[in-house]
Coordinates of C-alpha atoms in Angstrom, one line a residue:
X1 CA 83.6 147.0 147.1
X2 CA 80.5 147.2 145.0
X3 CA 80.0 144.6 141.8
X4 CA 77.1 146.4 140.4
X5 CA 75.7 145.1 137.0
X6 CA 74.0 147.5 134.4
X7 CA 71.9 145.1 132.2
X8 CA 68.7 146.3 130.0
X9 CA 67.4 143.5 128.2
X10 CA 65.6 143.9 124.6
X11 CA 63.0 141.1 123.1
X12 CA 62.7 140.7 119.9
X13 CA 59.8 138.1 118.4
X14 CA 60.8 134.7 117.2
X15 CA 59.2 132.0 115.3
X16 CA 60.3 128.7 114.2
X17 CA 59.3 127.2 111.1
X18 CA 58.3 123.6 112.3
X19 CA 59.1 122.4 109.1
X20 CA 62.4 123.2 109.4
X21 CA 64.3 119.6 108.7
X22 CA 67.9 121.2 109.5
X23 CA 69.8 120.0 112.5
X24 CA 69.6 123.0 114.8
X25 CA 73.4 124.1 115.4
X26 CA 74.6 125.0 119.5
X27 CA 75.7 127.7 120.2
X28 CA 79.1 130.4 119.3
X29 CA 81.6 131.7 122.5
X30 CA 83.7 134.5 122.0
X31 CA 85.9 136.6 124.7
X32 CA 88.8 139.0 124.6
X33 CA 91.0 139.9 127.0
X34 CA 93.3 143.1 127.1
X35 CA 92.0 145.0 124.6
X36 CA 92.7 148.9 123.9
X37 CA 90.2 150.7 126.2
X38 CA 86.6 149.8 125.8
X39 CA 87.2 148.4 122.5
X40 CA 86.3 144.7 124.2
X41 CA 82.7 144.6 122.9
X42 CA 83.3 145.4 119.7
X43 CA 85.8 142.7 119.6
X44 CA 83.6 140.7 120.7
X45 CA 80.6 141.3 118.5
X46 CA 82.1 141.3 115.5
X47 CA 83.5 137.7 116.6
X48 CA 79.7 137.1 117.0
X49 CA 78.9 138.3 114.0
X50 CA 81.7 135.4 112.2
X51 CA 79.6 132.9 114.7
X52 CA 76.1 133.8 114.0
X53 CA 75.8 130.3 111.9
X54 CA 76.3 128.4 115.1
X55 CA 72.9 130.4 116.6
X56 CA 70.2 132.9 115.4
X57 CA 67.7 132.7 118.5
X58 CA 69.4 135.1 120.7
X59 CA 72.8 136.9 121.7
X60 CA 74.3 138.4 124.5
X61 CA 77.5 140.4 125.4
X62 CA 79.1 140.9 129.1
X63 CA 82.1 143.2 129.4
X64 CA 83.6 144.4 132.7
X65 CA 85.3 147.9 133.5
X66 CA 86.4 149.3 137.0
X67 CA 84.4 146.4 138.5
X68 CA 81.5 147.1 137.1
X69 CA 79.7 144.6 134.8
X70 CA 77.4 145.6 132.1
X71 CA 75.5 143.0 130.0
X72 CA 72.9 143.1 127.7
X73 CA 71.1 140.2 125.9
X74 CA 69.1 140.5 123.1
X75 CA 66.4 138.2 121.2
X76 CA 68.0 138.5 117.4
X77 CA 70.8 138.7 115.1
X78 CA 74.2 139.9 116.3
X79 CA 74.1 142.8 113.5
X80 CA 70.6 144.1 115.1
X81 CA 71.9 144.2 118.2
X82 CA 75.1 144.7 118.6
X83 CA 76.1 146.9 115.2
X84 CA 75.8 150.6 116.8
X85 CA 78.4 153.1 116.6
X86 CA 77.7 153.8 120.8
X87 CA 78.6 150.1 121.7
X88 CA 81.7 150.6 123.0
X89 CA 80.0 153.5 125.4
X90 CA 77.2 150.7 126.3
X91 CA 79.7 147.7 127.0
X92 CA 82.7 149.5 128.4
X93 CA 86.0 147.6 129.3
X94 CA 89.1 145.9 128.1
X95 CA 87.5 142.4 128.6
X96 CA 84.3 141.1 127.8
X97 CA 82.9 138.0 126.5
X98 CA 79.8 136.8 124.0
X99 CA 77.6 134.4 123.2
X100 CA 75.1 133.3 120.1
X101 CA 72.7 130.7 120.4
X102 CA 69.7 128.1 119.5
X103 CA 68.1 126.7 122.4
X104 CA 69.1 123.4 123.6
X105 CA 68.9 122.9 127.3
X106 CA 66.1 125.5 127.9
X107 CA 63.3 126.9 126.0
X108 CA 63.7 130.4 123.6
X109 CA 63.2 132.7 126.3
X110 CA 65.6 135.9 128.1
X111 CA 65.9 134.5 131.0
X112 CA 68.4 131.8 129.0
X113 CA 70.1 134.3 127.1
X114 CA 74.0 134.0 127.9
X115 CA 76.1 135.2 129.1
X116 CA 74.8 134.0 132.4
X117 CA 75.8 136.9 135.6
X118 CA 76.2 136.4 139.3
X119 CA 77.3 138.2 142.1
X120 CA 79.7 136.0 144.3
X121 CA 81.8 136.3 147.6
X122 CA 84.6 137.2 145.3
X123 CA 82.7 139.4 143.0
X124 CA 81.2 139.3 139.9
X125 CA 81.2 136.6 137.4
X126 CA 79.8 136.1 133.6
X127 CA 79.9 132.7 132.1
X128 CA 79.2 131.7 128.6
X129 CA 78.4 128.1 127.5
X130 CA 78.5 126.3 124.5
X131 CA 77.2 122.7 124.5
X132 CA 74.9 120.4 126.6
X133 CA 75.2 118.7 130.1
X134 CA 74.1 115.5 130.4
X135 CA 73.9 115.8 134.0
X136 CA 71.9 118.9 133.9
X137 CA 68.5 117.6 135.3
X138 CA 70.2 115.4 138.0
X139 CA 72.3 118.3 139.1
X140 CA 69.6 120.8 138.9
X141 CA 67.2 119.2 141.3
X142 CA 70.1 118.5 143.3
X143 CA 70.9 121.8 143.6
X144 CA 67.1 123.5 144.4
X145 CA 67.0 120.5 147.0
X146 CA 69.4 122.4 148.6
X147 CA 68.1 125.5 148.6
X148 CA 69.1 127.0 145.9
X149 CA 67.3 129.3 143.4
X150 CA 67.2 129.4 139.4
X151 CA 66.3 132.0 137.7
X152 CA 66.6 130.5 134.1
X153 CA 66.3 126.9 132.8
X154 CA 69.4 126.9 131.0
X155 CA 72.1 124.4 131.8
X156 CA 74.7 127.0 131.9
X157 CA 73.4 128.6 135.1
X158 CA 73.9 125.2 137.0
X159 CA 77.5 125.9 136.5
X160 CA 77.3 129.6 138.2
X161 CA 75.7 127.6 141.2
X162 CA 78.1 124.9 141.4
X163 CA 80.8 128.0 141.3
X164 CA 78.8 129.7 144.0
X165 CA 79.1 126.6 146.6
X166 CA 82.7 125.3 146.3
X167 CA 84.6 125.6 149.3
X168 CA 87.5 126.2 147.4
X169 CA 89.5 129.9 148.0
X170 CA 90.4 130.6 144.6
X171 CA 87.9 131.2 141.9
X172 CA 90.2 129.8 139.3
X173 CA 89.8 126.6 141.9
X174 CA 86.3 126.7 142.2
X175 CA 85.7 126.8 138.4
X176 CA 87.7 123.3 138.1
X177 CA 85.7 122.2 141.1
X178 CA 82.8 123.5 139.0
X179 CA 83.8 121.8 135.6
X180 CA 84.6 118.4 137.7
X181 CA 80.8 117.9 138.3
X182 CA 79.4 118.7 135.2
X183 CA 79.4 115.9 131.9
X184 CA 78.6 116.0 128.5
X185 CA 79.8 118.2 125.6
X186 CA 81.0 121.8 126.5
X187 CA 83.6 124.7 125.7
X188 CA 83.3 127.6 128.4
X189 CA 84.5 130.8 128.8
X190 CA 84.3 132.8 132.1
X191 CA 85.1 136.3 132.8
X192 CA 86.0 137.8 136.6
X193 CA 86.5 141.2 137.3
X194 CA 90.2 140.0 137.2
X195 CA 90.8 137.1 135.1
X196 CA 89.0 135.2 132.0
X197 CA 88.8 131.3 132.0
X198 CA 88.3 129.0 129.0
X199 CA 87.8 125.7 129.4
X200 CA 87.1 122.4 127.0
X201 CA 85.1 119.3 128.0
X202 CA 87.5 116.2 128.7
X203 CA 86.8 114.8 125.2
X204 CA 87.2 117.8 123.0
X205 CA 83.4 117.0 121.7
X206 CA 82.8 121.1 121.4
X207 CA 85.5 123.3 119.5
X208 CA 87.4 126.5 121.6
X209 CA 90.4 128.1 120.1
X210 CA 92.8 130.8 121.5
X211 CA 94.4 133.4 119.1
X212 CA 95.8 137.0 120.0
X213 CA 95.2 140.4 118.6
X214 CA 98.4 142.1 119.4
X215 CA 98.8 141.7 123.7
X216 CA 95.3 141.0 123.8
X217 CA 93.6 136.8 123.6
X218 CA 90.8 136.0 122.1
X219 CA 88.8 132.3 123.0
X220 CA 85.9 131.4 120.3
X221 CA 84.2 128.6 118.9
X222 CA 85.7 128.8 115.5
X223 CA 88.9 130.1 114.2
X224 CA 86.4 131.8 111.6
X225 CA 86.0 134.1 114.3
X226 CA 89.6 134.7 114.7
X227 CA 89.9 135.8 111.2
X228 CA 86.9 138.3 111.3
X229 CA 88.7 140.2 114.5
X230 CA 92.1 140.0 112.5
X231 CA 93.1 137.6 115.7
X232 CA 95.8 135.1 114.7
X233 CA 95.3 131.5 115.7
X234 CA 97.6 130.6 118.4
X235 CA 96.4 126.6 119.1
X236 CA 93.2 124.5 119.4
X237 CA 91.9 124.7 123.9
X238 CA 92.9 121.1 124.4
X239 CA 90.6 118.3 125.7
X240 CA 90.4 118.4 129.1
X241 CA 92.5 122.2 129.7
X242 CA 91.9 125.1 131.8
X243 CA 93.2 128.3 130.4
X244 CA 93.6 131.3 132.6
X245 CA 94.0 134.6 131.6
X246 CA 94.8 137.9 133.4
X247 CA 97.0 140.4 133.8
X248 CA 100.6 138.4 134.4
X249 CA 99.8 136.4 130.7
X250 CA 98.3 132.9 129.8
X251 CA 98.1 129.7 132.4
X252 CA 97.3 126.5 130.9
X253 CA 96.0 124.5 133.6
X254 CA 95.2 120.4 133.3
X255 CA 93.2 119.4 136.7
X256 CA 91.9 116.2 134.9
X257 CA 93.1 112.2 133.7
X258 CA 94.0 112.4 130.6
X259 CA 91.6 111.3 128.2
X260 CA 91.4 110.1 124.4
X261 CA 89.8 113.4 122.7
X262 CA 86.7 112.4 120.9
X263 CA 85.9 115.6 118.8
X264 CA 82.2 115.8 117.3
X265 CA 81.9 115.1 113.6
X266 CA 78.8 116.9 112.9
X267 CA 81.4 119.9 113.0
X268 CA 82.6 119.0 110.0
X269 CA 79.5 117.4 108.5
X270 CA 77.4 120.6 108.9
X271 CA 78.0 122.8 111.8
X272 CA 81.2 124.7 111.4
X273 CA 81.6 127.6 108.6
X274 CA 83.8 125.9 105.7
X275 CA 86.5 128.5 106.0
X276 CA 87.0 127.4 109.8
X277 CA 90.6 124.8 110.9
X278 CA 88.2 122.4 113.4
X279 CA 91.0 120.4 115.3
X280 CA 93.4 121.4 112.7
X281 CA 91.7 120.0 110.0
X282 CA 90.1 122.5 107.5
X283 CA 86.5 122.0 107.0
X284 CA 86.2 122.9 103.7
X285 CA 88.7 120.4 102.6
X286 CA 87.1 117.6 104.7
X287 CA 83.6 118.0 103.6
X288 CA 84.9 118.1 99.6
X289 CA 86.7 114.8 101.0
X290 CA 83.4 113.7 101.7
X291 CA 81.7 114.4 98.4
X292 CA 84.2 112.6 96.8
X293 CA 84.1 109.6 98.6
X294 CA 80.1 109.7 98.1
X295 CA 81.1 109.4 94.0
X296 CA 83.2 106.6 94.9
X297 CA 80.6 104.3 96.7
X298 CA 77.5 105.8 95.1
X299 CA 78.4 106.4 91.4
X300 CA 75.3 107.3 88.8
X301 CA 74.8 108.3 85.5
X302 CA 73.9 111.8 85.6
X303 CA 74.1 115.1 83.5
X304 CA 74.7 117.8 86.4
X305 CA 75.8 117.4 89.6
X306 CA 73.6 120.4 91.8
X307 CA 74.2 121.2 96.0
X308 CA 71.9 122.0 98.2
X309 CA 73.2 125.3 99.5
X310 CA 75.2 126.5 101.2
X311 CA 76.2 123.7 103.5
X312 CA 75.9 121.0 100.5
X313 CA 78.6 123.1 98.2
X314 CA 81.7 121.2 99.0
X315 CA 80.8 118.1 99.2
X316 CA 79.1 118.5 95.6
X317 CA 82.1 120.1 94.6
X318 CA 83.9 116.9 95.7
X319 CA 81.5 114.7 93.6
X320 CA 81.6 116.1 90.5
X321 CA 85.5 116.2 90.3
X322 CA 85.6 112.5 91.2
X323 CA 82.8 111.4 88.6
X324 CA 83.8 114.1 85.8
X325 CA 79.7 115.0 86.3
X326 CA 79.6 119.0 85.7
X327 CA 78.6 120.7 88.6
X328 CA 76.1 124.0 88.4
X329 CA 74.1 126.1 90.9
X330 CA 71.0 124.3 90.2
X331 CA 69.3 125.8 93.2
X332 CA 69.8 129.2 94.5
X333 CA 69.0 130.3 97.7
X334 CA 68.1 133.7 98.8
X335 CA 70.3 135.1 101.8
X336 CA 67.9 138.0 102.3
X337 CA 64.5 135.7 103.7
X338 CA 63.8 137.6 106.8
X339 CA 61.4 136.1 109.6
X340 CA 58.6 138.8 108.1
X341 CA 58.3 136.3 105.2
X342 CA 57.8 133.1 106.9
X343 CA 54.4 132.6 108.3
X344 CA 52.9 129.9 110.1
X345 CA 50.1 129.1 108.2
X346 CA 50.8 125.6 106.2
X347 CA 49.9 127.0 103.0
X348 CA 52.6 129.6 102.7
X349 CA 55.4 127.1 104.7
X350 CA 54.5 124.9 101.3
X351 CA 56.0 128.0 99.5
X352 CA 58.6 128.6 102.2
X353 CA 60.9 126.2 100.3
X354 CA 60.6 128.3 97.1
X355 CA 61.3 131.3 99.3
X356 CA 64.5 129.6 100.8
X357 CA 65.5 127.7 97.6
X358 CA 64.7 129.0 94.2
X359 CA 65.2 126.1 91.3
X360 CA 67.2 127.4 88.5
X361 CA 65.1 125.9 85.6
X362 CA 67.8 126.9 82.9
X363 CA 70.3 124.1 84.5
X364 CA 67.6 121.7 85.6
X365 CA 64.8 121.0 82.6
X366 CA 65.3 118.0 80.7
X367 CA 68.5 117.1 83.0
X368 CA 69.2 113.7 85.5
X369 CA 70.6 115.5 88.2
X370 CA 72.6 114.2 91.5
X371 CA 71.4 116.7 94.2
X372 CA 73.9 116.6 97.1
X373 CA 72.9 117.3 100.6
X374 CA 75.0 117.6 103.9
X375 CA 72.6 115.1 105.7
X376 CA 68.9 114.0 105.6
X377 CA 67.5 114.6 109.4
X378 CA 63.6 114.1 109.0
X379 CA 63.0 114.2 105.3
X380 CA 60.7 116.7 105.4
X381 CA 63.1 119.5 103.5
X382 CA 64.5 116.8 101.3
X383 CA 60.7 116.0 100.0
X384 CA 60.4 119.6 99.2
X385 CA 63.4 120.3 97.4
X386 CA 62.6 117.0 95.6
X387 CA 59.7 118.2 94.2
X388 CA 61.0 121.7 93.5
X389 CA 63.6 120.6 91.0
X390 CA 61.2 118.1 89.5
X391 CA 59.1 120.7 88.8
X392 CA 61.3 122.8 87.0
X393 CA 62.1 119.8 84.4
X394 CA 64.4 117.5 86.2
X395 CA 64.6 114.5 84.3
X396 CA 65.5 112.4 86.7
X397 CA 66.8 113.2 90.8
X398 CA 69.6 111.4 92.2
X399 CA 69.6 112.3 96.0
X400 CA 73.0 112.1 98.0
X401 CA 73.6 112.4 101.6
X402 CA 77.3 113.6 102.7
X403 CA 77.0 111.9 105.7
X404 CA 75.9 108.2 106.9
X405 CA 72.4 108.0 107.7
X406 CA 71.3 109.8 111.2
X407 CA 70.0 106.6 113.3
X408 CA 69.9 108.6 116.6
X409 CA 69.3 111.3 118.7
X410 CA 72.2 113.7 120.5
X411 CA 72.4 115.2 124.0
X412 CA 75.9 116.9 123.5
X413 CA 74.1 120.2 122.4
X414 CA 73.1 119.7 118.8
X415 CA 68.4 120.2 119.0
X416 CA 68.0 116.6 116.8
X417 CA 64.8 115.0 116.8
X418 CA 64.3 111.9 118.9
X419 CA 65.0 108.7 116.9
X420 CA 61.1 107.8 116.4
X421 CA 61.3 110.8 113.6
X422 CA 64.8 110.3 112.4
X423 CA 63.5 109.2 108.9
X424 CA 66.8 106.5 108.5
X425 CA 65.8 105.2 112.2
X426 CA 62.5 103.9 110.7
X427 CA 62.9 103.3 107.2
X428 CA 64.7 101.1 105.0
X429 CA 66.8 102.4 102.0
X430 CA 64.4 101.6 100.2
X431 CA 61.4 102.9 101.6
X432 CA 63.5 106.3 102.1
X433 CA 63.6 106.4 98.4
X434 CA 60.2 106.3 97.6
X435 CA 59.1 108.6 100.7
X436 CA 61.7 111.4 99.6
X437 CA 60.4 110.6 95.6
X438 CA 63.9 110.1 94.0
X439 CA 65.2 107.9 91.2
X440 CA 67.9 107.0 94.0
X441 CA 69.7 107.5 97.0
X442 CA 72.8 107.1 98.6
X443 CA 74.2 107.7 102.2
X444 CA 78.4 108.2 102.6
X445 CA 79.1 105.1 105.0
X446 CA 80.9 105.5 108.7
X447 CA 83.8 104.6 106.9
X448 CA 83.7 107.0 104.2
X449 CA 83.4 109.9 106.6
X450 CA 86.5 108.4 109.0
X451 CA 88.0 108.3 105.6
X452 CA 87.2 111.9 104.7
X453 CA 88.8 112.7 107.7
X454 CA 92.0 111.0 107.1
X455 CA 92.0 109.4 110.6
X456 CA 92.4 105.6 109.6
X457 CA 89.8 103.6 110.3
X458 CA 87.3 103.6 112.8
X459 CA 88.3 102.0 115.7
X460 CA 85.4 100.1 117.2
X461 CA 87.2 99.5 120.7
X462 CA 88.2 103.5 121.4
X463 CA 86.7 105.3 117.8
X464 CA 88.3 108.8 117.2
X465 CA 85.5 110.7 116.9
X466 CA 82.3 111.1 118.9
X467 CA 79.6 109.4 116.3
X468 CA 77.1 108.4 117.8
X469 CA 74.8 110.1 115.9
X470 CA 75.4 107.6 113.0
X471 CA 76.4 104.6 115.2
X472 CA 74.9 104.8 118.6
X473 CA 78.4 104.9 120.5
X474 CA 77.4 107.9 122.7
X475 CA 80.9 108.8 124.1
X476 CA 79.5 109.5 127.9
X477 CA 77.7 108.1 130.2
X478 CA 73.9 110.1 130.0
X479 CA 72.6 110.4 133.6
X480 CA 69.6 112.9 132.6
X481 CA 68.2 110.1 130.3
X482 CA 69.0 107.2 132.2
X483 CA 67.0 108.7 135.0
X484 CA 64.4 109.6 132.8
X485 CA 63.9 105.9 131.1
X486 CA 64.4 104.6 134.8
X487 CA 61.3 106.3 135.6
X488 CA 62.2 108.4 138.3
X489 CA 59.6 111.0 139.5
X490 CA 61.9 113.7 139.5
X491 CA 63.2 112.8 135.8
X492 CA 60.0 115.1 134.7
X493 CA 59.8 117.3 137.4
X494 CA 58.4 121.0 136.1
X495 CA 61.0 123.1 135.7
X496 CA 59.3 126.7 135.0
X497 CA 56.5 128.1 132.7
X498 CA 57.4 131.6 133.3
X499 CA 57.7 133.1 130.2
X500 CA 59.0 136.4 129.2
X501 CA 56.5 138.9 127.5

């Protein structure tokens, strides 16, 4: 029976401002199953399209008619690649499934662009990856010391392989035998020519939700995704569960101990869209939660209380109803920058700031304003905006983080900055202050944000969230860096430097 795969490829030029201070988000899944005749794709990329904050790098859909799998993957936005009127004719099929991302594991090239294809025993298979492994590296060179061959450097495609060499007869079976080996942070979905499987890591640390369109299911990232494909929200993927979907209906499968789920905070702190239920708890409400338990422990007199948007609205929202401070739109940012406009020269990435966020001088001059942030990552942003408001008349800047201060690096799929330039790692408060050039400054504490979350307090012993972030608990054990501080030759073993043209 043939499998054959139709996949033209487009690249698109990227460039990263490496001034950039924000905390790059993972990636966004999406897959349908059972849609009306090759409506699949479109499904699927307008779910995409509701997930493009979670990645802006690259995107890629695979959908499956007849047997046949057609993918393309594209360097880009979702809406250049994906928004033609002859999708459907392109991506055939009842089932397909998507994926948006920022490089983590892996560099920026096609070769990593998901969703990942291979041609099995049992036909063909497409798998889509959000997250990190933190057994990538050790089960990578595992795996090419036995022969096998990678065509990417994506973590993601170490899962095909380990689906590829299970002795197991069933696919769905060789999946868990799959997920069993791998550790770290994930939420997969996987489509067969037969069936799609979802799949969440055993600590809920990445998001995956199932909701329905009518008789079709829909997996994503984010129920914001559900609402854009007019999906309703059936449950959160569990910790730990295997769903399998296909034509007799929905299995939920749990092949793994049972657990304590430790879901990621930075999904409500920054990551997820504010009109998104993470783990049933609305973001929007946690983050204004947030803001106004910032007002509580970090109080100031101040005229206007100003976000830094978009992600620092509802946490200032928060603040200025607890401290009775007015809030305006002290800053305004433009949601038209295209890459055209930022250049790489360090003269125009001074102005980039004024390009990104405009000051709005009539709310600012002669004013002591409390800026609100989500989080402070390197500072170098911060310093910038600092100085933007200042020099449209601020009389004095009050700088808030939403968060607790970021003390160390993450390997669950979030691109952070290794603690030697986490500004917090190696300053004190005080030196923080005068570095960013504000009047004051104030972090939310660990508490704060367990508070903001309404999950009682942190428990030290077995904590309720993965945090480590802000506290250095890392909720897994992290073989790839252990090898790597252990000095092992292979830790820094070259993995490619093929790059696309």
């Amino acid at each position: 029976m043939s499998h054959a795969i139709a996949d033209p490829v487009v690249h698109r030029p990227h460039w990263r401002d490496p001034d950039d201070d924000r905390p790059r988000l993972e990636c966004g899944v999406c897959g349908v199953w059972g849609t009306a005749p090759d409506q699949a794709s479109a499904v699927v990329a307008l779910g995409l399209h509701a997930l493009q904050h979670r990645g802006q790098e690259a995107c890629g859909i695979a959908s499956v008619k007849d047997d046949r799998f057609h993918t393309e993957r594209h360097m880009g936005l979702v809406g250049e690649a994906f928004g033609g009127a002859d999708l459907s004719a392109r991506l055939p099929g009842r089932a397909a499934l998507g994926h948006t991302r920022y490089s983590t594991a892996g560099g920026s090239f096609l070769r990593n662009i998901q969703p990942m294809f291979a041609d099995l025993d049992s036909g063909g298979i497409a798998i889509a990856h959000n997250g990190n492994l933190t057994n990538f590296l050790f089960l990578r060179n595992q795996l090419v010391g036995e022969g096998a061959i990678f065509q990417s450097t994506s973590d993601s495609e170490v899962i095909l392989h380990l689906i590829a060499r299970s002795r197991k007869a069933r696919i769905v079976d060789r999946f868990i035998d799959a997920v069993g080996r791998i550790e770290g942070g994930y939420a997969l979905v996987c489509q067969t020519r037969t069936k799609m499987i979802g799949a969440r890591d055993p600590l809920g640390i990445r998001p995956l939700v199932l909701g329905r369109i009518g008789d079709a299911w829909v997996l994503a990232s984010e129920t914001c995704a559900l609402d854009a494909v007019g999906a309703t929200f059936e449950r959160d993927v569990e910790h730990g569960e295997v769903i399998v979907i296909d034509h007799e209906g929905l299995q939920s499968l749990k092949p793994f101990p049972s657990r304590a789920a430790r879901p990621c905070l930075f999904e409500y702190v920054y990551f997820s869209r504010p009109d998104s239920i993470v783990n049933g708890r609305s973001v929007y409400g946690v983050r204004k939660r947030m803001g106004r338990g910032l007002a509580r422990e970090h109080a100031v007199e101040a005229d206007v209380v100003v976000p830094v948007p978009d992600s620092g609205v509802p946490a200032a929202l928060g603040y200025a109803q607890e401290s009775g401070i007015p809030y305006e739109m002290g800053i305004i940012r433009s949601h038209y920058l295209g890459r055209t406009f930022i250049q790489p020269s360090q003269g125009d990435r001074q102005r980039g700031v004024r390009l990104k966020h405009s000051p709005n001088r009539a709310v600012l001059e002669g004013k002591r304003v409390v800026l609100i942030d989500d989080s402070i990552v390197r500072g170098t942003t911060s310093v910038k905006l600092v100085r933007a408001v200042r020099a449209a008349g601020a009389k004095e800047v009050h700088l808030r983080s939403a968060s607790p201060p970021i003390l160390h690096p993450d390997f669950y799929g979030i691109d952070m900055p290794e603690r030697d330039q986490l500004i917090a790692a190696n300053m004190t408060l005080e030196e923080m202050r005068l570095h960013l050039e504000v009047d004051s400054l104030g972090f939310l504490s660990v508490d704060g944000l367990y508070a903001a979350m309404e999950a009682g307090p942190r428990n030290p012993e077995s904590p309720q969230f993965t945090d480590h972030y802000f506290t250095g608990d890392y909720p897994t054990r992290l073989l790839d860096r252990e090898i790597e501080e252990g000095g092992r030759e292979d830790a820094n073993r070259q993995l490619s430097l093929l790059v696309s043209a």
